[in-house]
Short mmCIF file of C-alpha atoms in Angstrom, two decimals:
data_model
loop_
_atom_site.label_atom_id
_atom_site.label_comp_id
_atom_site.label_asym_id
_atom_site.label_seq_id
_atom_site.Cartn_x
_atom_site.Cartn_y
_atom_site.Cartn_z
CA UNK A 1 -31.88 -72.74 -184.39
CA UNK A 2 -30.10 -75.46 -182.55
CA UNK A 3 -33.19 -77.58 -182.69
CA UNK A 4 -33.63 -76.84 -186.49
CA UNK A 5 -29.88 -77.91 -187.11
CA UNK A 6 -30.46 -81.19 -185.16
CA UNK A 7 -33.66 -81.95 -187.18
CA UNK A 8 -32.04 -81.33 -190.52
CA UNK A 9 -29.40 -83.90 -189.66
CA UNK A 10 -31.95 -86.48 -189.37
CA UNK A 11 -34.91 -85.31 -191.36
CA UNK A 12 -36.68 -82.25 -192.79
CA UNK A 13 -39.22 -80.59 -190.50
CA UNK A 14 -41.99 -80.71 -193.04
CA UNK A 15 -45.62 -81.18 -192.19
CA UNK A 16 -47.34 -83.05 -193.70
CA UNK A 17 -44.24 -85.20 -194.50
CA UNK A 18 -43.38 -85.90 -198.16
CA UNK A 19 -43.83 -89.49 -199.63
CA UNK A 20 -40.00 -89.65 -200.58
CA UNK A 21 -37.26 -87.75 -199.09
CA UNK A 22 -33.50 -88.20 -199.64
CA UNK A 23 -31.03 -85.99 -197.89
CA UNK A 24 -27.58 -85.39 -199.28
CA UNK A 25 -24.48 -83.54 -198.27
CA UNK A 26 -24.22 -79.69 -198.51
CA UNK A 27 -26.79 -76.86 -198.72
CA UNK A 28 -27.96 -74.06 -201.16
CA UNK A 29 -27.64 -70.45 -200.27
CA UNK A 30 -30.91 -68.65 -201.46
CA UNK A 31 -29.80 -65.21 -200.74
CA UNK A 32 -30.20 -63.17 -203.88
CA UNK A 33 -30.75 -66.39 -205.95
CA UNK A 34 -32.54 -65.61 -209.25
CA UNK A 35 -35.88 -67.28 -210.03
CA UNK A 36 -36.63 -68.53 -213.53
CA UNK A 37 -39.45 -70.49 -214.93
CA UNK A 38 -40.47 -71.88 -218.27
CA UNK A 39 -42.89 -70.47 -220.84
CA UNK A 40 -45.81 -72.69 -219.75
CA UNK A 41 -46.19 -70.82 -216.43
CA UNK A 42 -49.48 -69.07 -216.13
CA UNK A 43 -50.23 -65.71 -214.71
CA UNK A 44 -51.42 -67.06 -211.36
CA UNK A 45 -48.38 -69.35 -211.04
CA UNK A 46 -46.19 -66.48 -211.93
CA UNK A 47 -47.76 -64.38 -209.15
CA UNK A 48 -46.98 -66.98 -206.58
CA UNK A 49 -43.38 -67.16 -207.63
CA UNK A 50 -43.07 -63.24 -207.54
CA UNK A 51 -44.45 -63.36 -204.10
CA UNK A 52 -42.05 -65.90 -202.84
CA UNK A 53 -39.05 -64.04 -204.45
CA UNK A 54 -40.17 -60.79 -202.68
CA UNK A 55 -40.59 -62.48 -199.31
CA UNK A 56 -37.15 -63.97 -199.65
CA UNK A 57 -35.52 -60.71 -200.71
CA UNK A 58 -37.19 -58.86 -197.78
CA UNK A 59 -36.17 -61.46 -195.13
CA UNK A 60 -32.53 -62.01 -196.17
CA UNK A 61 -31.79 -58.41 -197.32
CA UNK A 62 -30.60 -59.22 -200.71
CA UNK A 63 -32.73 -58.99 -203.87
CA UNK A 64 -33.93 -62.22 -205.47
CA UNK A 65 -35.20 -61.24 -209.02
CA UNK A 66 -37.73 -63.20 -210.86
CA UNK A 67 -37.01 -63.21 -214.61
CA UNK A 68 -39.77 -62.84 -217.18
CA UNK A 69 -40.83 -66.37 -218.36
CA UNK A 70 -38.27 -67.90 -220.62
CA UNK A 71 -38.45 -71.13 -222.48
CA UNK A 72 -36.50 -73.88 -220.78
CA UNK A 73 -36.16 -77.40 -221.64
CA UNK A 74 -38.50 -79.96 -219.97
CA UNK A 75 -35.37 -81.28 -218.19
CA UNK A 76 -32.73 -79.16 -216.79
CA UNK A 77 -29.07 -80.12 -216.60
CA UNK A 78 -28.27 -80.07 -212.96
CA UNK A 79 -24.72 -78.86 -213.83
CA UNK A 80 -26.07 -75.73 -215.63
CA UNK A 81 -29.05 -74.74 -213.46
CA UNK A 82 -28.56 -71.75 -211.18
CA UNK A 83 -30.79 -70.33 -208.50
CA UNK A 84 -34.56 -71.33 -208.33
CA UNK A 85 -35.89 -73.00 -211.49
CA UNK A 86 -39.57 -73.92 -211.82
CA UNK A 87 -40.81 -76.28 -214.46
CA UNK A 88 -44.32 -77.56 -215.43
CA UNK A 89 -44.20 -81.47 -215.74
CA UNK A 90 -47.30 -83.22 -216.74
CA UNK A 91 -45.95 -86.51 -215.69
CA UNK A 92 -46.26 -85.77 -212.04
CA UNK A 93 -49.49 -86.62 -210.18
CA UNK A 94 -52.06 -83.97 -209.64
CA UNK A 95 -51.14 -81.61 -206.77
CA UNK A 96 -47.76 -83.21 -206.51
CA UNK A 97 -44.34 -81.90 -207.07
CA UNK A 98 -40.54 -82.83 -207.06
CA UNK A 99 -38.00 -80.61 -205.56
CA UNK A 100 -34.25 -81.15 -206.18
CA UNK A 101 -31.79 -79.07 -204.14
CA UNK A 102 -28.13 -79.02 -205.04
CA UNK A 103 -25.41 -76.60 -203.91
CA UNK A 104 -26.10 -74.40 -207.05
CA UNK A 105 -29.84 -74.65 -207.74
CA UNK A 106 -33.27 -75.58 -206.44
CA UNK A 107 -35.15 -77.19 -209.33
CA UNK A 108 -38.95 -77.60 -208.88
CA UNK A 109 -41.25 -79.58 -211.06
CA UNK A 110 -45.07 -79.56 -210.73
CA UNK A 111 -47.91 -80.47 -212.89
CA UNK A 112 -50.57 -77.86 -212.05
CA UNK A 113 -51.26 -74.67 -209.94
CA UNK A 114 -51.96 -76.74 -206.73
CA UNK A 115 -48.74 -78.60 -207.16
CA UNK A 116 -46.79 -75.37 -207.34
CA UNK A 117 -48.50 -74.09 -204.17
CA UNK A 118 -47.70 -77.22 -202.47
CA UNK A 119 -44.03 -77.20 -203.50
CA UNK A 120 -43.76 -73.51 -202.25
CA UNK A 121 -45.20 -74.55 -198.80
CA UNK A 122 -42.62 -77.33 -198.64
CA UNK A 123 -39.87 -74.95 -199.58
CA UNK A 124 -40.93 -72.45 -196.90
CA UNK A 125 -40.80 -75.14 -194.31
CA UNK A 126 -37.10 -75.87 -194.98
CA UNK A 127 -36.17 -72.17 -194.80
CA UNK A 128 -35.79 -70.07 -191.73
CA UNK A 129 -39.24 -69.52 -190.22
CA UNK A 130 -39.11 -65.75 -190.93
CA UNK A 131 -39.92 -66.49 -194.50
CA UNK A 132 -43.65 -66.66 -193.44
CA UNK A 133 -43.57 -62.89 -192.14
CA UNK A 134 -41.63 -61.38 -195.18
CA UNK A 135 -39.85 -59.15 -192.68
CA UNK A 136 -36.20 -58.35 -192.56
CA UNK A 137 -34.33 -60.59 -190.05
CA UNK A 138 -30.64 -60.36 -189.02
CA UNK A 139 -28.50 -63.01 -187.79
CA UNK A 140 -30.11 -65.82 -189.75
CA UNK A 141 -27.97 -68.44 -191.54
CA UNK A 142 -29.79 -68.73 -195.00
CA UNK A 143 -29.40 -72.21 -196.34
CA UNK A 144 -31.65 -74.92 -197.84
CA UNK A 145 -30.31 -78.56 -197.21
CA UNK A 146 -29.44 -80.42 -200.40
CA UNK A 147 -32.19 -83.13 -200.98
CA UNK A 148 -34.53 -84.70 -203.31
CA UNK A 149 -38.21 -84.57 -202.46
CA UNK A 150 -40.84 -86.51 -204.45
CA UNK A 151 -44.32 -85.94 -203.13
CA UNK A 152 -47.97 -86.23 -203.94
CA UNK A 153 -51.13 -86.41 -201.88
CA UNK A 154 -52.51 -89.79 -200.69
CA UNK A 155 -56.11 -88.34 -200.91
CA UNK A 156 -57.86 -85.89 -203.31
CA UNK A 157 -60.16 -84.73 -200.59
CA UNK A 158 -58.44 -83.08 -197.69
CA UNK A 159 -60.97 -81.11 -195.99
CA UNK A 160 -61.69 -78.93 -192.84
CA UNK A 161 -65.12 -77.94 -191.93
CA UNK A 162 -66.30 -74.85 -190.08
CA UNK A 163 -69.69 -74.20 -188.63
CA UNK A 164 -70.57 -70.61 -188.83
CA UNK A 165 -74.26 -71.11 -187.94
CA UNK A 166 -74.10 -71.80 -184.18
CA UNK A 167 -71.61 -69.06 -183.94
CA UNK A 168 -70.74 -66.50 -186.73
CA UNK A 169 -67.22 -65.63 -187.82
CA UNK A 170 -66.31 -62.64 -189.78
CA UNK A 171 -64.70 -62.84 -193.16
CA UNK A 172 -61.30 -61.99 -191.90
CA UNK A 173 -61.21 -64.88 -189.51
CA UNK A 174 -62.42 -67.32 -192.22
CA UNK A 175 -59.58 -65.97 -194.34
CA UNK A 176 -57.11 -66.76 -191.44
CA UNK A 177 -58.65 -70.27 -191.13
CA UNK A 178 -58.05 -70.76 -194.84
CA UNK A 179 -54.40 -69.58 -194.58
CA UNK A 180 -53.52 -72.17 -192.09
CA UNK A 181 -55.34 -74.80 -194.08
CA UNK A 182 -53.09 -73.73 -197.17
CA UNK A 183 -49.94 -74.04 -195.21
CA UNK A 184 -50.56 -77.76 -194.49
CA UNK A 185 -51.90 -78.54 -197.97
CA UNK A 186 -55.58 -78.97 -197.24
CA UNK A 187 -57.73 -78.21 -200.25
CA UNK A 188 -61.45 -78.49 -199.33
CA UNK A 189 -63.25 -75.86 -197.05
CA UNK A 190 -66.54 -77.29 -195.93
CA UNK A 191 -68.53 -74.18 -194.97
CA UNK A 192 -71.60 -75.08 -192.74
CA UNK A 193 -73.81 -72.08 -193.37
CA UNK A 194 -77.32 -72.89 -192.20
CA UNK A 195 -78.82 -74.62 -189.11
CA UNK A 196 -81.49 -74.27 -186.49
CA UNK A 197 -79.57 -71.51 -184.69
CA UNK A 198 -78.90 -69.22 -187.66
CA UNK A 199 -78.99 -68.86 -191.52
CA UNK A 200 -75.73 -67.15 -192.69
CA UNK A 201 -76.08 -67.10 -196.40
CA UNK A 202 -77.82 -64.37 -198.43
CA UNK A 203 -80.45 -65.82 -200.73
CA UNK A 204 -81.86 -63.04 -202.97
CA UNK A 205 -85.24 -64.95 -203.70
CA UNK A 206 -85.87 -65.33 -199.95
CA UNK A 207 -84.43 -62.27 -198.19
CA UNK A 208 -86.13 -63.11 -194.80
CA UNK A 209 -83.77 -66.10 -194.59
CA UNK A 210 -81.09 -63.62 -193.28
CA UNK A 211 -83.32 -60.75 -192.15
CA UNK A 212 -85.20 -63.04 -189.76
CA UNK A 213 -83.21 -66.44 -189.83
CA UNK A 214 -79.83 -64.71 -189.45
CA UNK A 215 -80.58 -63.64 -185.79
CA UNK A 216 -81.58 -65.30 -182.56
CA UNK A 217 -82.86 -63.96 -179.33
CA UNK A 218 -80.27 -65.00 -177.08
CA UNK A 219 -78.08 -68.27 -176.59
CA UNK A 220 -78.12 -70.96 -174.14
CA UNK A 221 -75.43 -70.69 -171.39
CA UNK A 222 -72.74 -73.44 -171.57
CA UNK A 223 -74.37 -76.83 -171.63
CA UNK A 224 -77.61 -75.55 -169.77
CA UNK A 225 -80.10 -76.01 -172.71
CA UNK A 226 -82.97 -74.54 -170.85
CA UNK A 227 -80.97 -71.21 -170.16
CA UNK A 228 -80.71 -68.08 -172.28
CA UNK A 229 -78.30 -65.13 -171.99
CA UNK A 230 -80.83 -62.83 -173.56
CA UNK A 231 -78.39 -61.24 -175.89
CA UNK A 232 -79.53 -61.00 -179.52
CA UNK A 233 -76.94 -62.71 -181.65
CA UNK A 234 -76.37 -63.15 -185.41
CA UNK A 235 -74.90 -62.12 -188.70
CA UNK A 236 -74.73 -63.39 -192.30
CA UNK A 237 -72.58 -63.14 -195.32
CA UNK A 238 -73.57 -61.20 -198.32
CA UNK A 239 -73.12 -62.75 -201.72
CA UNK A 240 -70.25 -60.17 -202.30
CA UNK A 241 -68.49 -61.40 -199.18
CA UNK A 242 -69.09 -65.15 -200.33
CA UNK A 243 -67.52 -64.42 -203.61
CA UNK A 244 -64.54 -62.69 -201.86
CA UNK A 245 -63.96 -65.77 -199.80
CA UNK A 246 -64.32 -68.07 -202.70
CA UNK A 247 -61.79 -66.06 -204.72
CA UNK A 248 -59.41 -65.93 -201.82
CA UNK A 249 -59.61 -69.69 -201.16
CA UNK A 250 -59.13 -70.42 -204.84
CA UNK A 251 -55.89 -68.41 -204.87
CA UNK A 252 -54.71 -70.72 -202.01
CA UNK A 253 -55.66 -73.76 -203.92
CA UNK A 254 -58.75 -74.61 -201.88
CA UNK A 255 -62.26 -75.36 -202.98
CA UNK A 256 -65.17 -74.01 -201.03
CA UNK A 257 -67.90 -76.54 -200.49
CA UNK A 258 -71.05 -75.01 -198.95
CA UNK A 259 -73.55 -76.80 -196.84
CA UNK A 260 -77.38 -76.21 -196.80
CA UNK A 261 -78.57 -78.62 -194.16
CA UNK A 262 -81.88 -80.06 -195.20
CA UNK A 263 -84.68 -81.10 -194.51
CA UNK A 264 -83.87 -81.17 -190.77
CA UNK A 265 -81.68 -78.41 -189.00
CA UNK A 266 -83.96 -75.86 -190.62
CA UNK A 267 -85.63 -74.03 -187.76
CA UNK A 268 -83.98 -70.68 -188.70
CA UNK A 269 -85.47 -71.00 -192.16
CA UNK A 270 -88.90 -71.95 -190.76
CA UNK A 271 -88.72 -68.92 -188.45
CA UNK A 272 -88.52 -66.91 -191.69
CA UNK A 273 -90.89 -68.82 -193.79
CA UNK A 274 -93.22 -70.77 -191.47
CA UNK A 275 -95.43 -71.90 -194.43
CA UNK A 276 -92.68 -74.48 -195.33
CA UNK A 277 -93.22 -76.39 -192.10
CA UNK A 278 -95.64 -79.15 -191.26
CA UNK A 279 -97.46 -77.15 -188.69
CA UNK A 280 -97.26 -73.65 -190.06
CA UNK A 281 -95.51 -72.35 -186.96
CA UNK A 282 -94.96 -69.95 -185.36
CA UNK A 283 -91.26 -70.72 -185.12
CA UNK A 284 -88.32 -69.00 -183.73
CA UNK A 285 -84.55 -69.22 -184.45
CA UNK A 286 -83.37 -71.80 -181.83
CA UNK A 287 -81.59 -70.42 -178.88
CA UNK A 288 -80.46 -73.85 -177.76
CA UNK A 289 -78.10 -76.70 -179.05
CA UNK A 290 -79.13 -80.16 -180.09
CA UNK A 291 -81.57 -81.40 -182.76
CA UNK A 292 -84.85 -79.46 -183.17
CA UNK A 293 -87.85 -81.47 -183.86
CA UNK A 294 -89.31 -78.88 -186.23
CA UNK A 295 -88.35 -79.76 -189.91
CA UNK A 296 -89.30 -78.81 -193.46
CA UNK A 297 -92.53 -80.29 -194.96
CA UNK A 298 -91.68 -82.22 -198.01
CA UNK A 299 -95.34 -82.94 -198.43
CA UNK A 300 -95.85 -79.34 -199.71
CA UNK A 301 -94.85 -78.65 -203.26
CA UNK A 302 -94.06 -75.05 -202.09
CA UNK A 303 -91.42 -76.49 -199.77
CA UNK A 304 -89.83 -78.40 -202.39
CA UNK A 305 -89.80 -75.32 -204.80
CA UNK A 306 -88.22 -73.40 -201.96
CA UNK A 307 -85.38 -75.95 -201.62
CA UNK A 308 -84.89 -76.07 -205.31
CA UNK A 309 -84.63 -72.17 -205.60
CA UNK A 310 -82.22 -72.06 -202.79
CA UNK A 311 -80.02 -74.69 -204.12
CA UNK A 312 -80.14 -73.17 -207.63
CA UNK A 313 -78.86 -69.80 -206.22
CA UNK A 314 -76.22 -71.67 -204.16
CA UNK A 315 -75.08 -73.60 -207.17
CA UNK A 316 -74.82 -70.37 -209.29
CA UNK A 317 -72.86 -68.74 -206.55
CA UNK A 318 -70.29 -71.40 -205.79
CA UNK A 319 -68.12 -72.72 -208.56
CA UNK A 320 -67.22 -75.91 -206.65
CA UNK A 321 -67.88 -79.43 -207.78
CA UNK A 322 -69.83 -80.50 -204.77
CA UNK A 323 -72.81 -79.00 -202.85
CA UNK A 324 -73.41 -80.50 -199.36
CA UNK A 325 -77.10 -80.90 -198.47
CA UNK A 326 -76.61 -82.14 -194.95
CA UNK A 327 -79.37 -84.76 -194.50
CA UNK A 328 -78.33 -85.73 -190.94
CA UNK A 329 -80.35 -85.93 -187.87
CA UNK A 330 -83.83 -85.27 -189.42
CA UNK A 331 -86.58 -86.11 -186.88
CA UNK A 332 -89.77 -87.88 -188.60
CA UNK A 333 -92.27 -87.37 -185.81
CA UNK A 334 -93.86 -84.43 -187.55
CA UNK A 335 -93.97 -86.28 -190.77
CA UNK A 336 -95.83 -89.19 -189.31
CA UNK A 337 -98.59 -86.79 -188.12
CA UNK A 338 -98.64 -84.34 -191.12
CA UNK A 339 -101.51 -84.84 -193.69
CA UNK A 340 -99.39 -83.36 -196.48
CA UNK A 341 -96.34 -85.67 -195.89
CA UNK A 342 -98.68 -88.71 -195.60
CA UNK A 343 -100.41 -87.75 -198.80
CA UNK A 344 -97.00 -87.46 -200.57
CA UNK A 345 -96.04 -90.79 -199.15
CA UNK A 346 -99.14 -92.31 -200.51
CA UNK A 347 -98.61 -90.55 -203.88
CA UNK A 348 -95.12 -92.00 -204.15
CA UNK A 349 -96.28 -95.44 -202.98
CA UNK A 350 -93.88 -95.57 -200.18
CA UNK A 351 -94.12 -98.51 -197.76
CA UNK A 352 -92.30 -99.53 -194.55
CA UNK A 353 -89.74 -102.21 -195.17
CA UNK A 354 -87.32 -104.14 -193.03
CA UNK A 355 -84.58 -101.70 -194.07
CA UNK A 356 -86.38 -98.34 -193.56
CA UNK A 357 -89.66 -96.71 -192.72
CA UNK A 358 -91.79 -94.91 -195.16
CA UNK A 359 -90.72 -91.64 -193.68
CA UNK A 360 -87.08 -92.40 -194.25
CA UNK A 361 -87.88 -93.14 -197.94
CA UNK A 362 -89.58 -89.72 -197.99
CA UNK A 363 -86.30 -88.21 -197.11
CA UNK A 364 -84.82 -90.19 -199.91
CA UNK A 365 -87.22 -88.52 -202.25
CA UNK A 366 -86.16 -85.01 -201.01
CA UNK A 367 -82.55 -85.97 -201.53
CA UNK A 368 -83.02 -87.26 -205.03
CA UNK A 369 -84.99 -84.18 -206.19
CA UNK A 370 -82.13 -81.99 -204.87
CA UNK A 371 -79.61 -84.15 -206.57
CA UNK A 372 -81.47 -83.67 -209.94
CA UNK A 373 -81.50 -79.90 -209.36
CA UNK A 374 -77.78 -79.85 -208.66
CA UNK A 375 -77.01 -82.15 -211.50
CA UNK A 376 -78.78 -79.68 -213.84
CA UNK A 377 -76.38 -77.09 -212.47
CA UNK A 378 -73.32 -79.40 -213.18
CA UNK A 379 -72.87 -80.13 -209.48
CA UNK A 380 -72.57 -83.20 -207.38
CA UNK A 381 -74.55 -83.85 -204.23
CA UNK A 382 -72.73 -84.79 -201.04
CA UNK A 383 -74.42 -85.32 -197.64
CA UNK A 384 -73.92 -86.81 -194.24
CA UNK A 385 -74.26 -90.50 -193.87
CA UNK A 386 -77.95 -90.43 -192.87
CA UNK A 387 -78.70 -89.97 -196.65
CA UNK A 388 -77.85 -93.73 -196.86
CA UNK A 389 -80.86 -94.61 -194.72
CA UNK A 390 -83.33 -95.98 -197.26
CA UNK A 391 -82.26 -95.83 -200.89
CA UNK A 392 -79.72 -93.38 -202.20
CA UNK A 393 -79.58 -92.47 -205.90
CA UNK A 394 -76.51 -93.31 -207.89
CA UNK A 395 -74.00 -90.60 -208.24
CA UNK A 396 -74.26 -89.06 -204.62
CA UNK A 397 -71.38 -88.88 -202.38
CA UNK A 398 -71.58 -89.84 -198.61
CA UNK A 399 -69.68 -88.25 -195.72
CA UNK A 400 -69.30 -90.84 -192.92
CA UNK A 401 -69.21 -89.28 -189.37
CA UNK A 402 -70.50 -92.03 -187.10
CA UNK A 403 -69.27 -95.47 -186.34
CA UNK A 404 -68.24 -96.11 -189.92
CA UNK A 405 -71.13 -98.74 -190.61
CA UNK A 406 -73.10 -96.53 -193.07
CA UNK A 407 -69.84 -95.46 -194.69
CA UNK A 408 -68.79 -99.02 -195.21
CA UNK A 409 -72.30 -99.81 -196.64
CA UNK A 410 -71.90 -96.87 -199.06
CA UNK A 411 -68.63 -98.12 -200.19
CA UNK A 412 -69.83 -101.64 -200.78
CA UNK A 413 -72.66 -100.26 -202.89
CA UNK A 414 -70.24 -98.26 -204.97
CA UNK A 415 -70.70 -94.79 -203.65
CA UNK A 416 -67.68 -92.55 -203.06
CA UNK A 417 -67.22 -91.59 -199.25
CA UNK A 418 -65.41 -88.96 -197.42
CA UNK A 419 -64.36 -90.26 -194.01
CA UNK A 420 -64.72 -87.95 -191.02
CA UNK A 421 -65.53 -90.17 -188.05
CA UNK A 422 -66.12 -88.26 -184.80
CA UNK A 423 -63.81 -90.23 -182.67
CA UNK A 424 -60.78 -88.90 -184.79
CA UNK A 425 -62.13 -85.87 -186.47
CA UNK A 426 -64.51 -83.75 -184.22
CA UNK A 427 -62.46 -80.84 -183.28
CA UNK A 428 -64.99 -79.28 -180.95
CA UNK A 429 -64.11 -82.16 -178.55
CA UNK A 430 -61.83 -81.09 -175.72
CA UNK A 431 -58.18 -81.91 -176.30
CA UNK A 432 -57.73 -83.57 -172.85
CA UNK A 433 -59.69 -84.55 -169.80
CA UNK A 434 -58.11 -81.55 -167.96
CA UNK A 435 -60.48 -79.08 -166.10
CA UNK A 436 -58.18 -76.37 -167.53
CA UNK A 437 -59.47 -77.06 -171.07
CA UNK A 438 -61.98 -74.49 -172.40
CA UNK A 439 -65.53 -75.67 -172.86
CA UNK A 440 -65.89 -78.10 -175.78
CA UNK A 441 -68.32 -80.85 -177.25
CA UNK A 442 -69.26 -84.12 -175.72
CA UNK A 443 -66.03 -85.98 -176.04
CA UNK A 444 -62.20 -85.85 -175.85
CA UNK A 445 -59.90 -85.87 -178.94
CA UNK A 446 -56.24 -85.63 -178.10
CA UNK A 447 -53.61 -84.84 -180.68
CA UNK A 448 -52.22 -88.39 -181.00
CA UNK A 449 -55.55 -89.79 -181.77
CA UNK A 450 -55.99 -87.32 -184.64
CA UNK A 451 -52.54 -88.40 -185.93
CA UNK A 452 -53.49 -92.05 -185.73
CA UNK A 453 -56.42 -91.70 -187.96
CA UNK A 454 -56.31 -93.99 -191.16
CA UNK A 455 -59.17 -93.18 -193.41
CA UNK A 456 -58.97 -96.58 -195.17
CA UNK A 457 -58.68 -98.80 -192.07
CA UNK A 458 -60.83 -101.91 -192.55
CA UNK A 459 -61.23 -101.52 -196.32
CA UNK A 460 -59.89 -103.81 -199.07
CA UNK A 461 -57.77 -102.18 -201.67
CA UNK A 462 -60.70 -102.16 -203.95
CA UNK A 463 -62.96 -100.69 -201.46
CA UNK A 464 -60.36 -97.97 -200.66
CA UNK A 465 -60.67 -96.77 -204.16
CA UNK A 466 -64.04 -95.26 -203.15
CA UNK A 467 -62.60 -93.27 -200.25
CA UNK A 468 -62.08 -89.77 -201.60
CA UNK A 469 -60.32 -88.72 -198.61
CA UNK A 470 -60.87 -87.30 -195.10
CA UNK A 471 -61.76 -84.22 -193.21
CA UNK A 472 -62.25 -82.79 -189.62
CA UNK A 473 -65.24 -80.99 -188.46
CA UNK A 474 -65.34 -78.01 -186.09
CA UNK A 475 -68.80 -77.47 -184.70
CA UNK A 476 -69.06 -74.22 -182.77
CA UNK A 477 -71.95 -74.56 -180.23
CA UNK A 478 -69.34 -73.95 -177.47
CA UNK A 479 -66.91 -71.88 -179.45
CA UNK A 480 -67.93 -68.21 -179.60
CA UNK A 481 -64.56 -66.40 -180.37
CA UNK A 482 -61.87 -66.58 -182.85
CA UNK A 483 -59.34 -67.23 -180.10
CA UNK A 484 -61.22 -70.15 -178.91
CA UNK A 485 -61.74 -71.29 -182.44
CA UNK A 486 -57.99 -71.33 -183.35
CA UNK A 487 -57.19 -73.01 -180.02
CA UNK A 488 -59.52 -76.00 -180.90
CA UNK A 489 -58.08 -76.11 -184.50
CA UNK A 490 -54.35 -76.12 -183.76
CA UNK A 491 -52.17 -78.16 -183.58
CA UNK A 492 -54.79 -80.80 -184.36
CA UNK A 493 -54.95 -79.53 -187.95
CA UNK A 494 -51.29 -80.38 -188.42
CA UNK A 495 -51.94 -83.91 -187.32
CA UNK A 496 -54.93 -84.14 -189.58
CA UNK A 497 -52.83 -83.06 -192.50
CA UNK A 498 -50.48 -86.03 -192.17
CA UNK A 499 -53.56 -88.42 -192.00
CA UNK A 500 -54.75 -86.92 -195.16
CA UNK A 501 -51.67 -86.54 -197.07
CA UNK A 502 -49.06 -89.11 -196.03
CA UNK A 503 -48.94 -92.79 -196.93
CA UNK A 504 -48.97 -94.96 -193.79
CA UNK A 505 -45.41 -95.69 -194.27
CA UNK A 506 -44.44 -91.93 -194.22
CA UNK A 507 -46.11 -91.30 -190.83
CA UNK A 508 -44.04 -91.27 -187.75
CA UNK A 509 -45.34 -89.91 -184.50
CA UNK A 510 -41.87 -89.15 -182.94
CA UNK A 511 -40.84 -87.23 -186.24
CA UNK A 512 -43.99 -85.48 -186.32
CA UNK A 513 -43.78 -84.18 -182.68
CA UNK A 514 -40.21 -83.13 -183.23
CA UNK A 515 -41.16 -81.11 -186.33
CA UNK A 516 -44.15 -79.65 -184.62
CA UNK A 517 -41.93 -77.67 -182.21
CA UNK A 518 -40.71 -75.66 -185.26
CA UNK A 519 -44.29 -75.24 -186.61
CA UNK A 520 -45.60 -73.88 -183.33
CA UNK A 521 -43.06 -70.99 -183.74
CA UNK A 522 -44.42 -70.35 -187.14
CA UNK A 523 -47.88 -70.13 -185.69
CA UNK A 524 -46.43 -67.68 -182.91
CA UNK A 525 -45.16 -65.50 -185.75
CA UNK A 526 -48.45 -65.58 -187.70
CA UNK A 527 -50.48 -64.63 -184.55
CA UNK A 528 -52.46 -67.92 -184.22
CA UNK A 529 -53.73 -69.16 -180.85
CA UNK A 530 -53.14 -72.78 -180.23
CA UNK A 531 -53.04 -75.38 -177.55
CA UNK A 532 -49.47 -76.39 -176.43
CA UNK A 533 -49.21 -80.12 -176.91
CA UNK A 534 -48.78 -82.25 -173.83
CA UNK A 535 -45.29 -83.61 -173.32
#
């Protein structure tokens, strides 16, 4: 509590930090304070306020009632307001909010459901940390510092990725992952569901994708790609479980973006349906890491129909705006030798150019057909930056993960881009060079380097308008357990949130590190594993 008092004297320990904060004298006592809201509050919004009121009541031992929705004026006289007052305000940017705390009232204005959720997360961060548990706590001084906070996100895409193909994580761990994303105002969950090492999503038209493709006969040991532990491994999500996760995420203000990686990274699918490959197999679900040479055969119309069927089911299952089609790391050696692929190339009149090979243009053909299928379902296509190789159809969105060159090219050509460069955003990388770190990927990514990430660095103001936002990726080749997963995620997620939310002027490494000490205590209360930051 001494540290909290010190922090409040200088700044509020909020992560990600708001765009504008003005601290004034005095504080508001929330114990037993009534909650009121205007008549435009919807059922979902009301439920969130009721939950906050219940948590506050349980923690401080004095009931905070929430009144039935009553009509209040769009503006509230600060001298008349009492308790917590929540108002819809269409003049505030999407997902933003304004909080005004006086000695008598906390007035919150927000434009939409996500704005309300974000305001609640901020309120909780300036209350005693026990608010996160909803459990009775004695000896706590309940006060909220008087202040005015005006806030809205810098970017609309604030994502976090999870690879459940290399290692499978149960629904409850996925929900826990979503919970901590919501705490720090992330709004896109990129769910990597298929790869060479496992197919994790039920597809009714192709049941062998999960029956066969969902399980592998062992896993390589550490980074010895030629080894195999001999332990059968796998799992998949039923459509019912997927819907459960989607609904859970939506309640937290998070959109689930599924990834079906194609036409490479498909060895698990080929193990189930070998007829869709260039050679016809036999194939096995891969027990090693890396990039498998076996890929789908776009020369066969049956393969293209398979992809269209799968993406149609995925589009019908997920209510999101975007569907991710991967498109990365697709070897072309098989296509060069495959009669069907070469016949398709000839049929399409594809030629080698200075820019790309005819096989790269063949992948463009696959991407364009999938874009048409998704468009017919009201969805947008997004893929890794390799979809830029050759020609990309207008309307697609690019996720830039390498050195930024293809991302910059996409921006210059007018495509929207999500920035996720590995040097700042690959959370499978170790967090230091220490030998004490658990096994990680092929690099090092310390906390401060995540914090220093600026998604629009190097772009003009006009070009930056095409940067939708940023996300980090958590690949799981070397991350087999939930405990290890959380260790790699936290506290780098908190640093990422400031890169996604804050304007550059609102970021301050020393302020962030001081605030983080409070937030590590919150993670302790909620039962998360995390890496203790270096001093």
